[in-house]
Coordinates of C-alpha atoms and ligand atoms in Angstrom, one line a residue:
X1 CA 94.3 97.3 104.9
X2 CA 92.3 94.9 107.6
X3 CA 92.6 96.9 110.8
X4 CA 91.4 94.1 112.7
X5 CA 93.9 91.7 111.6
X6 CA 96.3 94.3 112.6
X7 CA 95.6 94.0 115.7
X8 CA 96.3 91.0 116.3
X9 CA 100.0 90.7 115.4
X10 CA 103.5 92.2 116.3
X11 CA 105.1 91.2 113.6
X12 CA 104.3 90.8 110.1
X13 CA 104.8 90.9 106.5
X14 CA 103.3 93.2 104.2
X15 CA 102.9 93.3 100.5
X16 CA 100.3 93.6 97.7
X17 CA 99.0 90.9 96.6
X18 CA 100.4 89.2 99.7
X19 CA 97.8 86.0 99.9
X20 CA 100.4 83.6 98.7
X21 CA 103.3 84.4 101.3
X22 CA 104.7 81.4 103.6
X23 CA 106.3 83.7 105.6
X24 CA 103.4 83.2 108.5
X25 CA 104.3 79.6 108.7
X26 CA 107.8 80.4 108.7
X27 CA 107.9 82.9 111.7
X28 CA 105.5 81.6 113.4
X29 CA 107.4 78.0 113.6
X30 CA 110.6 80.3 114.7
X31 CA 108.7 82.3 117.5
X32 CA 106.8 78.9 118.8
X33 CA 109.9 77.6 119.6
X34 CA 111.0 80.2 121.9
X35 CA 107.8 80.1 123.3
X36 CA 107.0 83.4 122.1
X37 CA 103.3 82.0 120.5
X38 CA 102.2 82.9 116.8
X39 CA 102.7 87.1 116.8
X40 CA 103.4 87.2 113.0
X41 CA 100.6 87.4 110.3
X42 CA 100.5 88.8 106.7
X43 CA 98.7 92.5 105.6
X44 CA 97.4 93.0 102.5
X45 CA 98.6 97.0 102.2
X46 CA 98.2 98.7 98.7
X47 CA 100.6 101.6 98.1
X48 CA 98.6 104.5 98.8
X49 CA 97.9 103.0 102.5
X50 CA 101.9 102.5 103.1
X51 CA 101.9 106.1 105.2
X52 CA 99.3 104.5 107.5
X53 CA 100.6 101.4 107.9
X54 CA 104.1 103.2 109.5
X55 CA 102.2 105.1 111.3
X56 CA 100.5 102.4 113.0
X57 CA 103.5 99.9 113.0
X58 CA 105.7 102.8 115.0
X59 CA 103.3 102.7 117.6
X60 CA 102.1 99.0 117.9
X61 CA 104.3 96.8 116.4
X62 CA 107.9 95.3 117.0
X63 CA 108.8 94.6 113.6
X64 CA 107.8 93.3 109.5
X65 CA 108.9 91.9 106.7
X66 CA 108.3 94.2 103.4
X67 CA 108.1 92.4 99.9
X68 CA 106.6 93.8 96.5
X69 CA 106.3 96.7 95.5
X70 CA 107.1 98.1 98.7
X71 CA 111.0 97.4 99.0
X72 CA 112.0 100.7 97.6
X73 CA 109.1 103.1 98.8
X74 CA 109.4 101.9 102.2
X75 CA 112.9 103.6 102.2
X76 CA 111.7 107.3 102.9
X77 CA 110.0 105.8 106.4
X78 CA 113.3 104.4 107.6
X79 CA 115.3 105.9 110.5
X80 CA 118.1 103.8 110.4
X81 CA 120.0 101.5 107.8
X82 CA 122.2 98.4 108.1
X83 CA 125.1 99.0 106.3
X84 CA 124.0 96.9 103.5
X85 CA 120.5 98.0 103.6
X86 CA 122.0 101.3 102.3
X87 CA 124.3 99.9 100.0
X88 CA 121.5 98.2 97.6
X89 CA 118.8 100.3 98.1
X90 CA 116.1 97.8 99.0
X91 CA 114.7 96.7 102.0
X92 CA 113.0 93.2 103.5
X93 CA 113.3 94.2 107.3
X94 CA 112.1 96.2 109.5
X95 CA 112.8 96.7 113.1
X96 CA 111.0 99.2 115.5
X97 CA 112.5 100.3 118.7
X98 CA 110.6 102.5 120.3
X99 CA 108.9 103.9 117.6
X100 CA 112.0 104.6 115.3
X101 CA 112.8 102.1 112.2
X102 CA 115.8 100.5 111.5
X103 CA 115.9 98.9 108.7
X104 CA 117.6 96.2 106.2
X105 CA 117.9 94.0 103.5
X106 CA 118.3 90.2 104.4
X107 CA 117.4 88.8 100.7
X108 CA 121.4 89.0 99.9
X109 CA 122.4 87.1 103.2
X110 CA 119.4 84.6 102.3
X111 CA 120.7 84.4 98.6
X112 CA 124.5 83.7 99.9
X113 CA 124.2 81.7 102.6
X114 CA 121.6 79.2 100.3
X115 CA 124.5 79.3 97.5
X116 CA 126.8 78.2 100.3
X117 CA 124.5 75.6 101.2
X118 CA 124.1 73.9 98.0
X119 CA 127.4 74.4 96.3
X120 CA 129.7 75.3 98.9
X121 CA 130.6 78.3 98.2
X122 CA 131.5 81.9 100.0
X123 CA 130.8 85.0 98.4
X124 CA 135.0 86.1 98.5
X125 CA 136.4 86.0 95.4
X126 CA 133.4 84.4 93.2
X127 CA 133.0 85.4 89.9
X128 CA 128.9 85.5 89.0
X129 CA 127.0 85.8 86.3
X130 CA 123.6 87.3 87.2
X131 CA 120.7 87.1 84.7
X132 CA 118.1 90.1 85.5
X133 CA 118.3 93.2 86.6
X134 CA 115.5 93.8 88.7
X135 CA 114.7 94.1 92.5
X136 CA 115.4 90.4 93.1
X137 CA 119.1 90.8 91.3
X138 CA 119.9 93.9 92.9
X139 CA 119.8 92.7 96.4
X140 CA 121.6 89.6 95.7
X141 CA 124.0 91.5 93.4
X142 CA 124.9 94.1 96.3
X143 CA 125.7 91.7 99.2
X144 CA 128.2 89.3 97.2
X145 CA 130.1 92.5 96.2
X146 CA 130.0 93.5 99.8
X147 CA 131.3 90.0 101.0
X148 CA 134.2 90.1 98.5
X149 CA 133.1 88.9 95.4
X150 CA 135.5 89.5 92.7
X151 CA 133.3 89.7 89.3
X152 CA 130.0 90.8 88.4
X153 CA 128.8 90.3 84.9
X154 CA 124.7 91.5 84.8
X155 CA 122.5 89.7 81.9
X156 CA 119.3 91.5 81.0
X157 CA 116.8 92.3 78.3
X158 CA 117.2 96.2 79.1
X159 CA 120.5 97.1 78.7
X160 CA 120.0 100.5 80.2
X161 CA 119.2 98.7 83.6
X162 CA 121.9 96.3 83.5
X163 CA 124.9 99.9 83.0
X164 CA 123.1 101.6 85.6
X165 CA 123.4 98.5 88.3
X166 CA 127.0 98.0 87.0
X167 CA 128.1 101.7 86.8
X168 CA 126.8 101.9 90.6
X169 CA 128.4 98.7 91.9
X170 CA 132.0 100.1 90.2
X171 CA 131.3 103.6 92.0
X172 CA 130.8 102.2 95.0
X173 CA 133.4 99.0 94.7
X174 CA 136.2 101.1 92.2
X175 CA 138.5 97.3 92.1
X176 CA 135.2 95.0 91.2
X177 CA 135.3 93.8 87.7
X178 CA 132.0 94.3 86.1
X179 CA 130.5 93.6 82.7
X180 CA 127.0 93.6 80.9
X181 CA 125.4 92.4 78.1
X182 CA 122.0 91.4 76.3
X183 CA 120.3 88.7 77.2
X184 CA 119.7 88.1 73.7
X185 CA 123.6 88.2 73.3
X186 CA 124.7 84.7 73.2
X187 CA 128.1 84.8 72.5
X188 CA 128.8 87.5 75.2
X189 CA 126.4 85.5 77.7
X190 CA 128.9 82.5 76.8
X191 CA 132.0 84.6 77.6
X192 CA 130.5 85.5 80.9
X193 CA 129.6 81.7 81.7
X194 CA 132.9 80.4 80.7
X195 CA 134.7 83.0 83.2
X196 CA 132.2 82.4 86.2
X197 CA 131.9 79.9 89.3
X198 CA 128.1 80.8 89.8
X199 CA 125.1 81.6 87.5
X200 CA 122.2 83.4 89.0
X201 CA 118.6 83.8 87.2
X202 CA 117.1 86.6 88.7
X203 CA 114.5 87.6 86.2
X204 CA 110.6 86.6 86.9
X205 CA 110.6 84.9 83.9
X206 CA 109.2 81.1 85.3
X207 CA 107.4 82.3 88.0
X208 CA 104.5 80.9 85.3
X209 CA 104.5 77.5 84.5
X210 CA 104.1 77.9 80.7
X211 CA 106.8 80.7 80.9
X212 CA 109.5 80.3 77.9
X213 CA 112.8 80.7 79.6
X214 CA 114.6 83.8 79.5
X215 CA 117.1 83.3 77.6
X216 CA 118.9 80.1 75.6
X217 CA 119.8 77.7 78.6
X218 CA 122.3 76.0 75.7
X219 CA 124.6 78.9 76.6
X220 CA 125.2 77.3 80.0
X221 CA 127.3 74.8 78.2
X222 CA 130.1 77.7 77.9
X223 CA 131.2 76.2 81.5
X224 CA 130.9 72.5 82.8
X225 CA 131.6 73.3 86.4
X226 CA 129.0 76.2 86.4
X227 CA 126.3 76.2 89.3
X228 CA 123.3 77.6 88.9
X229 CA 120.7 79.1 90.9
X230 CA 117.2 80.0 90.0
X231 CA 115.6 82.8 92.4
X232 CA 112.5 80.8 91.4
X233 CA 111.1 78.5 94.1
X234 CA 110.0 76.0 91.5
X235 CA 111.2 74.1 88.6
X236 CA 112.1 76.4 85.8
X237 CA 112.9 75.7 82.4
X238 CA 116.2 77.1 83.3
X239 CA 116.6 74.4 86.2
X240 CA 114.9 71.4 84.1
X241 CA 117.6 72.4 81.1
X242 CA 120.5 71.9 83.8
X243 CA 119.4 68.2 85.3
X244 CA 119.2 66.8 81.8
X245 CA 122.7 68.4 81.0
X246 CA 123.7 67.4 85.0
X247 CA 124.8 71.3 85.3
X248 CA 124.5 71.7 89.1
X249 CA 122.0 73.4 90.0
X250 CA 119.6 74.4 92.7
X251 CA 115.9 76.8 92.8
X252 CA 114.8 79.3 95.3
X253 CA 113.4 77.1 98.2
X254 CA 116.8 77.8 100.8
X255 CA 117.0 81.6 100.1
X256 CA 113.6 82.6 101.4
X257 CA 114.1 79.9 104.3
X258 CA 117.5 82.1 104.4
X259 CA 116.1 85.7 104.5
X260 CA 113.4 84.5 107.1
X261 CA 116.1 83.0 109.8
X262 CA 118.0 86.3 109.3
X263 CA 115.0 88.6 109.9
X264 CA 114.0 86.3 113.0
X265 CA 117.6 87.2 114.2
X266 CA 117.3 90.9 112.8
X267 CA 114.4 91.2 115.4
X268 CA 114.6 89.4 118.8
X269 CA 118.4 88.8 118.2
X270 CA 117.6 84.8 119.1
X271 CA 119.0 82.0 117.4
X272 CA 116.4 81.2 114.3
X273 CA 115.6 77.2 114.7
X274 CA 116.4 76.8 110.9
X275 CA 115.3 73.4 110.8
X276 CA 112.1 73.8 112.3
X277 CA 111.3 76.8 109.5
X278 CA 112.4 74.3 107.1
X279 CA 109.6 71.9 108.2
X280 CA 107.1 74.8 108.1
X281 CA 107.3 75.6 105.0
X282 CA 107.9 72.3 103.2
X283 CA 104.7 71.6 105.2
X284 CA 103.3 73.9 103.0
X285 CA 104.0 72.2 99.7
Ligands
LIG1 P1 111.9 91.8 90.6 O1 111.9 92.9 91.6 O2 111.1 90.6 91.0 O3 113.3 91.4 90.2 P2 111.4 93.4 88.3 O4 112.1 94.6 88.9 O5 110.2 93.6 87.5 O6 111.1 92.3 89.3 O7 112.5 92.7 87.4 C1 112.3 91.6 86.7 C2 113.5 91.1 85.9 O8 113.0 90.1 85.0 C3 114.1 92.2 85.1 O9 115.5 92.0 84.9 C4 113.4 92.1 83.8 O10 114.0 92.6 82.6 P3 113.9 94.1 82.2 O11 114.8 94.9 83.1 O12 114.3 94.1 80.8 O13 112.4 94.5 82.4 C5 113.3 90.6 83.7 N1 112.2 90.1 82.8 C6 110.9 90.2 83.0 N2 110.2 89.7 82.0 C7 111.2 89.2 81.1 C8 111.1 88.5 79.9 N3 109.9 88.2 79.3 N4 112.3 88.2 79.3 C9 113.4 88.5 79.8 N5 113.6 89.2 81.0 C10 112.4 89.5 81.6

């Protein structure tokens, strides 16, 4: 951890490796235009340094962003949880008021409101097939179920992980409907596809460019009105598969330009000039 980069900022995000996050361009943009100048920078803080880090963001700072492989370990530092921030066990957010931390998950709202964007559609009632069971599926997973969402069927290579996410979305939400399978499973994935409005890929899997995809993309031809949405922000095979097939379809650009805006909001509680991010980080590209 650079202490003298710390000093300089009162907000930032924090991660390991955290080299390639556009999240400083982002917030930045956001704060410039409330004339609140450039407070937000990135921290390279390896896990064994987390402690510190609290300890010195209690005292100095106003609030950061957390991203992997803090999300969960950052939990037993927080004072206070949003309601969903609870709920899916994860956080992005941070906010310190006078030296306490309240924190929260805004990777869900992100997720939803760039699902909204692209296919015009609200999380109430939806029926979504999520592919991946990880840390990225888990917050998405947990805020559509919180918003209203109807159906849940989980995709993943480990079954295990898939029952455990659906056994504690049912706990928690007793009238969701909620199925797994294999992602090796065709068949059932074709079930799922057919009876969905939304397909999400949540695994890692294309975060390389010579990554195989996941799992056989013929199986999105179970359901012609389908929309999908890569977590990705790039081409996948997943998302090359569905504009030869014209499957709508959409990667991961809008949700992190979605969690940003709501953090901006999370902390100074201004409206987040979501255009202006935009531009930041497509200046990036
Ligand atoms: P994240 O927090 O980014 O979601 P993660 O917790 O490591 O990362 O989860 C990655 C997801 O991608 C998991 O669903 C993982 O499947 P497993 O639960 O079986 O590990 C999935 N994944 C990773 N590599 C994969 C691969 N080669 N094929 C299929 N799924 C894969």
């Amino acid at each position: 951890m650079n202490c003298e980069d710390l000093k300089k900022y009162q907000y930032a995000v924090i991660g390991d490796p955290i080299s390639h996050s556009k999240s400083p361009q982002m917030q930045n943009a956001a704060f410039e235009f409330h004339d609140l100048g450039r407070p937000y920078g990135k921290i390279q803080v390896k896990t064994d340094e987390l402690a510190d880090f609290v300890a010195y963001a209690r005292e100095n700072m106003r609030g950061f962003n957390v991203t992997v492989p803090h999300k969960q370990s950052i939990i037993q530092f927080i004072d206070n949880f949003t309601e969903i921030g609870k709920l899916c066990n994860s956080i992005n957010t941070v906010r310190i008021e006078n030296g306490n931390l309240y924190g929260t998950s805004t990777d869900g709202e992100g997720l939803a409101k760039a699902v909204e964007g692209h296919f015009g559609m609200k999380a109430e009632n939806l029926k979504i097939t999520f592919a991946g069971a990880g840390g990225a599926a888990q917050s998405g997973v947990w805020f559509f179920v919180y918003k209203g969402a109807k159906k849940i069927n989980i995709c993943n290579r480990t079954l295990e992980k898939a029952q455990q996410m659906s056994d504690a979305l049912k706990k928690a939400f007793p009238a969701l409907e909620t199925e797994v399978c294999l992602m090796s499973d065709f068949e059932k994935m074709q079930s799922f596809i057919a009876d969905s409005d939304l397909f999400i890929q949540a695994t890692s899997v294309g975060l390389k460019d010579d990554d195989p995809p996941p799992f056989d993309p013929a199986v999105l031809d179970a359901n012609k009105n389908i929309c999908v949405y890569d977590l990705i922000y790039k081409e996948t095979k997943i998302l090359k598969y569905c504009r030869e097939k014209n499957i709508r379809c959409a990667d991961g650009s809008n949700m992190l330009l979605g969690q940003g805006a709501a953090a901006f909001k999370f902390w100074t509680k201004l409206e987040a000039p979501e255009n202006i991010m935009k531009q930041a980080l497509e200046e990036l590209k």
